[in-house]
Amino acid sequence: MNGVRSTWRSLRAELVKVWRPSTAVATGLLAALSVLSTVLVLSLADDPAPGGGPPAPGPGDGAVGFAVTTTQLTAASGIARGFAGGSTFTGLLVFLVVAIAITLEYGQGTLRTLFLREPRRLGWLAGRMILTLALVAVALVAALVLSVAAAVVTAGIRGIDTSAWWSVDGARALATSYRNALLASAFFSVVGTALGVALRSTAVTLAAGVAWMFPLEHIIEASWNGANRVFPGLVFDAVGQGGVADVSYGGALLVGTAYALAAAALAALTLTRRDVTS
């Protein structure tokens, strides 16, 4: 019961920090990245090769990111292709925002003051994670709406048939893409929080997390096909895209959940065992 009260107090305290310009900037950036990825996916889509291109299935068919054809875009799932294609950008932004926010708590000394008034650290951590996920969920809704609007405009310019988009299957594709983006963002958020709590330094956290999960993992992936079944950044990205050619959605979700649970345990252990001296 005390833990629930502590979490609720943490939520209310963290809500005060939400009303900052930085929150609006982060939300705007997330929406802008979703619109940009949507425009790029639809603008760069190639016509299928003569003699018949691939069918137009949904997410997880191996045609991920920007590797789609105009035939695939005319399917009901085409309405969500652009939004799903931006999952890597979304994950990077969420990781950056969360990692910077948590390390600034240490750098500015606010965390030490907070724990003097509220010693239940796990309650604070749980409240912060819950609020972060809620904010990301709201921001993704706005990003999805703008992504659909950008998709309609871009498809109209390119002459892509969108009649199948406005169907039950199209709505289902949007809901699925939103769910996948939210799960991937939650994974990136938990890892960003764990690294921030463990390393405490903004520069070191960003250097370690961003350098490994984004350029280095993709470089290794180019020479090892199994990388996207093992490395966290690639696994989270596969979840956001609904599965990729070399790893199924279910497999990516299982590994991603394991990483998230391990990261949450690391954050909890580090937060409770180490003194906050600054």
Tab-separated table of C-alpha atoms in Angstrom:
chain	number	residue	atom	x	y	z
A	1	MET	CA	0.000	0.000	0.000
A	2	ASN	CA	2.856	2.361	0.848
A	3	GLY	CA	4.401	1.565	-2.523
A	4	VAL	CA	1.190	2.540	-4.319
A	5	ARG	CA	1.017	5.828	-2.412
A	6	SER	CA	4.660	6.514	-3.221
A	7	THR	CA	4.070	5.841	-6.908
A	8	TRP	CA	1.006	8.104	-6.939
A	9	ARG	CA	2.924	10.917	-5.226
A	10	SER	CA	5.714	10.494	-7.752
A	11	LEU	CA	3.206	10.746	-10.594
A	12	ARG	CA	1.771	13.980	-9.232
A	13	ALA	CA	5.232	15.445	-8.668
A	14	GLU	CA	6.427	14.512	-12.146
A	15	LEU	CA	3.277	15.998	-13.697
A	16	VAL	CA	4.534	19.426	-12.656
A	17	LYS	CA	7.570	18.925	-14.881
A	18	VAL	CA	5.408	18.018	-17.872
A	19	TRP	CA	4.295	21.630	-18.332
A	20	ARG	CA	7.619	22.710	-19.720
A	21	PRO	CA	8.545	23.936	-23.215
A	22	SER	CA	10.840	20.933	-23.604
A	23	THR	CA	7.841	18.570	-23.500
A	24	ALA	CA	6.147	20.418	-26.355
A	25	VAL	CA	9.409	20.457	-28.317
A	26	ALA	CA	9.896	16.689	-27.887
A	27	THR	CA	6.275	16.016	-28.919
A	28	GLY	CA	6.661	18.257	-31.955
A	29	LEU	CA	9.881	16.530	-32.979
A	30	LEU	CA	8.252	13.111	-32.714
A	31	ALA	CA	5.360	14.258	-34.914
A	32	ALA	CA	7.744	15.878	-37.400
A	33	LEU	CA	9.811	12.683	-37.676
A	34	SER	CA	6.671	10.636	-38.305
A	35	VAL	CA	5.556	13.016	-41.055
A	36	LEU	CA	9.033	13.035	-42.583
A	37	SER	CA	9.277	9.241	-42.625
A	38	THR	CA	5.795	9.001	-44.157
A	39	VAL	CA	6.629	11.422	-46.944
A	40	LEU	CA	9.899	9.612	-47.658
A	41	VAL	CA	8.314	6.142	-47.686
A	42	LEU	CA	5.622	7.148	-50.153
A	43	SER	CA	7.890	9.352	-52.263
A	44	LEU	CA	10.660	6.765	-52.614
A	45	ALA	CA	8.409	3.745	-53.242
A	46	ASP	CA	9.275	2.090	-56.562
A	47	ASP	CA	6.871	0.657	-59.085
A	48	PRO	CA	6.889	-3.178	-59.115
A	49	ALA	CA	9.131	-4.889	-61.635
A	50	PRO	CA	7.555	-5.908	-64.955
A	51	GLY	CA	5.929	-9.308	-64.822
A	52	GLY	CA	4.359	-8.729	-61.419
A	53	GLY	CA	5.827	-7.504	-58.182
A	54	PRO	CA	5.423	-8.952	-54.747
A	55	PRO	CA	2.014	-9.154	-53.156
A	56	ALA	CA	0.838	-6.394	-50.922
A	57	PRO	CA	0.809	-7.925	-47.463
A	58	GLY	CA	0.955	-6.171	-44.147
A	59	PRO	CA	3.686	-5.471	-41.635
A	60	GLY	CA	6.291	-8.122	-41.074
A	61	ASP	CA	6.486	-9.210	-44.718
A	62	GLY	CA	10.130	-8.207	-45.031
A	63	ALA	CA	9.364	-4.940	-46.825
A	64	VAL	CA	10.161	-2.632	-43.960
A	65	GLY	CA	11.372	0.912	-43.579
A	66	PHE	CA	11.619	2.528	-46.993
A	67	ALA	CA	11.790	-0.782	-48.922
A	68	VAL	CA	8.222	-0.804	-50.247
A	69	THR	CA	6.601	-0.693	-53.669
A	70	THR	CA	3.644	1.285	-54.924
A	71	THR	CA	1.709	-1.981	-55.158
A	72	GLN	CA	2.177	-2.540	-51.431
A	73	LEU	CA	1.083	1.021	-50.726
A	74	THR	CA	-2.247	0.488	-52.467
A	75	ALA	CA	-3.136	-2.280	-50.008
A	76	ALA	CA	-5.081	-1.534	-46.844
A	77	SER	CA	-1.853	-1.697	-44.840
A	78	GLY	CA	-0.374	1.050	-47.008
A	79	ILE	CA	-1.949	3.706	-44.826
A	80	ALA	CA	0.358	2.714	-41.952
A	81	ARG	CA	3.551	2.065	-43.928
A	82	GLY	CA	5.006	5.527	-43.404
A	83	PHE	CA	4.299	5.586	-39.682
A	84	ALA	CA	5.813	2.120	-39.184
A	85	GLY	CA	8.823	3.064	-41.302
A	86	GLY	CA	9.755	5.791	-38.843
A	87	SER	CA	10.037	3.480	-35.833
A	88	THR	CA	13.835	3.802	-35.752
A	89	PHE	CA	13.650	7.606	-35.594
A	90	THR	CA	10.932	7.441	-32.939
A	91	GLY	CA	12.946	5.043	-30.796
A	92	LEU	CA	16.052	7.228	-31.044
A	93	LEU	CA	14.129	10.329	-30.002
A	94	VAL	CA	12.444	8.597	-27.044
A	95	PHE	CA	15.767	7.197	-25.867
A	96	LEU	CA	17.442	10.616	-26.079
A	97	VAL	CA	14.668	12.460	-24.243
A	98	VAL	CA	14.396	9.900	-21.437
A	99	ALA	CA	18.157	9.503	-20.968
A	100	ILE	CA	18.774	13.250	-20.879
A	101	ALA	CA	15.890	13.840	-18.457
A	102	ILE	CA	17.041	11.203	-15.967
A	103	THR	CA	20.713	12.219	-16.014
A	104	LEU	CA	19.836	15.895	-15.560
A	105	GLU	CA	18.140	14.896	-12.294
A	106	TYR	CA	21.551	13.788	-11.075
A	107	GLY	CA	23.512	16.635	-12.648
A	108	GLN	CA	21.278	19.365	-11.199
A	109	GLY	CA	21.051	17.750	-7.779
A	110	THR	CA	17.245	17.581	-7.793
A	111	LEU	CA	17.140	13.833	-7.226
A	112	ARG	CA	19.008	14.046	-3.925
A	113	THR	CA	16.584	16.687	-2.658
A	114	LEU	CA	13.636	14.607	-3.812
A	115	PHE	CA	14.806	11.490	-2.007
A	116	LEU	CA	15.238	13.435	1.211
A	117	ARG	CA	11.496	14.108	1.129
A	118	GLU	CA	10.439	10.803	-0.439
A	119	PRO	CA	12.810	7.960	0.500
A	120	ARG	CA	10.834	5.273	-1.367
A	121	ARG	CA	12.957	5.305	-4.489
A	122	LEU	CA	11.233	2.437	-6.276
A	123	GLY	CA	7.911	4.254	-6.015
A	124	TRP	CA	9.480	7.304	-7.627
A	125	LEU	CA	10.993	5.175	-10.392
A	126	ALA	CA	7.693	3.403	-11.105
A	127	GLY	CA	5.777	6.688	-11.183
A	128	ARG	CA	8.263	8.260	-13.552
A	129	MET	CA	8.183	5.300	-15.940
A	130	ILE	CA	4.375	5.207	-15.955
A	131	LEU	CA	4.118	8.926	-16.685
A	132	THR	CA	6.755	8.705	-19.422
A	133	LEU	CA	4.864	5.896	-21.122
A	134	ALA	CA	1.592	7.857	-20.880
A	135	LEU	CA	3.195	10.919	-22.482
A	136	VAL	CA	4.702	8.816	-25.267
A	137	ALA	CA	1.302	7.192	-25.887
A	138	VAL	CA	-0.358	10.603	-26.305
A	139	ALA	CA	2.463	11.915	-28.506
A	140	LEU	CA	2.242	8.840	-30.746
A	141	VAL	CA	-1.486	9.416	-31.272
A	142	ALA	CA	-0.759	12.928	-32.540
A	143	ALA	CA	2.099	11.608	-34.686
A	144	LEU	CA	-0.144	8.917	-36.178
A	145	VAL	CA	-2.848	11.415	-37.115
A	146	LEU	CA	-0.326	13.697	-38.821
A	147	SER	CA	1.294	10.705	-40.523
A	148	VAL	CA	-2.044	9.667	-42.055
A	149	ALA	CA	-2.648	13.221	-43.268
A	150	ALA	CA	0.818	13.328	-44.838
A	151	ALA	CA	0.253	9.914	-46.426
A	152	VAL	CA	-3.010	11.031	-48.038
A	153	VAL	CA	-1.424	14.173	-49.484
A	154	THR	CA	1.694	12.379	-50.750
A	155	ALA	CA	-0.317	9.512	-52.223
A	156	GLY	CA	-2.501	12.010	-54.048
A	157	ILE	CA	0.561	13.709	-55.535
A	158	ARG	CA	2.007	10.379	-56.676
A	159	GLY	CA	-1.316	9.056	-57.961
A	160	ILE	CA	-1.380	6.067	-55.599
A	161	ASP	CA	-4.803	4.485	-55.159
A	162	THR	CA	-5.884	4.834	-51.516
A	163	SER	CA	-9.387	3.352	-51.735
A	164	ALA	CA	-8.358	0.253	-49.748
A	165	TRP	CA	-7.015	2.408	-46.929
A	166	TRP	CA	-10.474	3.412	-45.717
A	167	SER	CA	-11.587	-0.045	-44.685
A	168	VAL	CA	-11.662	-2.187	-41.576
A	169	ASP	CA	-8.323	-3.697	-42.603
A	170	GLY	CA	-6.867	-0.208	-42.947
A	171	ALA	CA	-8.040	0.735	-39.451
A	172	ARG	CA	-6.633	-2.522	-38.135
A	173	ALA	CA	-3.279	-1.772	-39.774
A	174	LEU	CA	-3.183	1.645	-38.094
A	175	ALA	CA	-4.043	0.159	-34.702
A	176	THR	CA	-1.376	-2.524	-35.110
A	177	SER	CA	1.271	-0.002	-36.140
A	178	TYR	CA	0.396	2.215	-33.185
A	179	ARG	CA	0.637	-0.726	-30.783
A	180	ASN	CA	4.011	-1.773	-32.189
A	181	ALA	CA	5.369	1.785	-32.042
A	182	LEU	CA	4.209	2.134	-28.441
A	183	LEU	CA	5.825	-1.149	-27.405
A	184	ALA	CA	9.105	-0.281	-29.131
A	185	SER	CA	9.081	3.193	-27.556
A	186	ALA	CA	8.423	1.654	-24.133
A	187	PHE	CA	11.440	-0.627	-24.574
A	188	PHE	CA	13.682	2.275	-25.618
A	189	SER	CA	12.350	4.316	-22.692
A	190	VAL	CA	13.104	1.646	-20.099
A	191	VAL	CA	16.622	1.106	-21.454
A	192	GLY	CA	17.230	4.862	-21.535
A	193	THR	CA	16.089	5.144	-17.928
A	194	ALA	CA	18.262	2.219	-16.821
A	195	LEU	CA	21.381	3.545	-18.510
A	196	GLY	CA	20.751	7.019	-17.105
A	197	VAL	CA	20.364	5.679	-13.562
A	198	ALA	CA	23.411	3.423	-13.897
A	199	LEU	CA	25.779	5.896	-15.584
A	200	ARG	CA	24.372	9.191	-14.219
A	201	SER	CA	26.281	11.272	-16.763
A	202	THR	CA	24.413	12.660	-19.774
A	203	ALA	CA	27.455	12.524	-22.041
A	204	VAL	CA	28.446	8.979	-21.060
A	205	THR	CA	24.862	7.689	-21.259
A	206	LEU	CA	24.299	9.114	-24.730
A	207	ALA	CA	27.714	7.985	-25.942
A	208	ALA	CA	27.148	4.440	-24.726
A	209	GLY	CA	23.489	4.070	-25.686
A	210	VAL	CA	23.258	5.947	-28.961
A	211	ALA	CA	26.625	4.815	-30.298
A	212	TRP	CA	25.877	1.155	-29.606
A	213	MET	CA	22.178	0.795	-30.396
A	214	PHE	CA	22.184	2.811	-33.587
A	215	PRO	CA	25.360	3.023	-35.746
A	216	LEU	CA	27.355	0.114	-34.280
A	217	GLU	CA	24.497	-2.385	-34.254
A	218	HIS	CA	23.621	-1.554	-37.862
A	219	ILE	CA	27.255	-1.870	-38.915
A	220	ILE	CA	27.491	-5.316	-37.324
A	221	GLU	CA	24.141	-6.269	-38.888
A	222	ALA	CA	25.644	-5.711	-42.341
A	223	SER	CA	28.035	-8.635	-41.779
A	224	TRP	CA	25.982	-10.815	-39.392
A	225	ASN	CA	22.364	-11.662	-40.135
A	226	GLY	CA	21.730	-12.825	-36.573
A	227	ALA	CA	22.355	-9.359	-35.145
A	228	ASN	CA	18.712	-8.287	-35.362
A	229	ARG	CA	17.698	-11.258	-33.222
A	230	VAL	CA	20.168	-10.407	-30.443
A	231	PHE	CA	21.068	-6.723	-30.199
A	232	PRO	CA	18.557	-4.556	-28.309
A	233	GLY	CA	18.306	-1.626	-30.695
A	234	LEU	CA	17.674	-3.876	-33.692
A	235	VAL	CA	15.231	-6.021	-31.723
A	236	PHE	CA	13.234	-2.972	-30.592
A	237	ASP	CA	13.216	-1.696	-34.162
A	238	ALA	CA	11.877	-5.060	-35.364
A	239	VAL	CA	9.043	-4.778	-32.831
A	240	GLY	CA	8.215	-1.287	-34.080
A	241	GLN	CA	8.024	-2.517	-37.660
A	242	GLY	CA	5.939	-5.583	-36.849
A	243	GLY	CA	8.735	-8.018	-37.600
A	244	VAL	CA	11.414	-8.025	-40.280
A	245	ALA	CA	12.758	-10.528	-42.784
A	246	ASP	CA	15.136	-12.312	-40.397
A	247	VAL	CA	13.137	-12.162	-37.165
A	248	SER	CA	9.443	-12.656	-36.534
A	249	TYR	CA	7.352	-10.191	-34.583
A	250	GLY	CA	6.764	-12.730	-31.813
A	251	GLY	CA	10.462	-13.498	-31.491
A	252	ALA	CA	11.408	-9.810	-31.423
A	253	LEU	CA	8.702	-9.079	-28.846
A	254	LEU	CA	9.926	-11.892	-26.585
A	255	VAL	CA	13.563	-10.770	-26.708
A	256	GLY	CA	12.588	-7.104	-26.381
A	257	THR	CA	10.496	-7.832	-23.288
A	258	ALA	CA	13.419	-9.713	-21.753
A	259	TYR	CA	15.713	-6.743	-22.369
A	260	ALA	CA	13.159	-4.329	-20.886
A	261	LEU	CA	12.687	-6.444	-17.753
A	262	ALA	CA	16.447	-6.769	-17.298
A	263	ALA	CA	16.882	-3.017	-17.754
A	264	ALA	CA	14.103	-2.264	-15.240
A	265	ALA	CA	15.730	-4.623	-12.728
A	266	LEU	CA	19.103	-2.929	-13.272
A	267	ALA	CA	17.562	0.510	-12.737
A	268	ALA	CA	15.785	-0.603	-9.559
A	269	LEU	CA	18.869	-2.314	-8.132
A	270	THR	CA	21.171	0.603	-8.944
A	271	LEU	CA	18.774	3.195	-7.590
A	272	THR	CA	18.246	1.426	-4.276
A	273	ARG	CA	21.813	0.280	-3.650
A	274	ARG	CA	23.818	3.410	-4.570
A	275	ASP	CA	23.907	6.687	-2.678
A	276	VAL	CA	22.709	9.820	-4.443
A	277	THR	CA	25.376	12.349	-3.462
A	278	SER	CA	24.786	15.154	-5.957
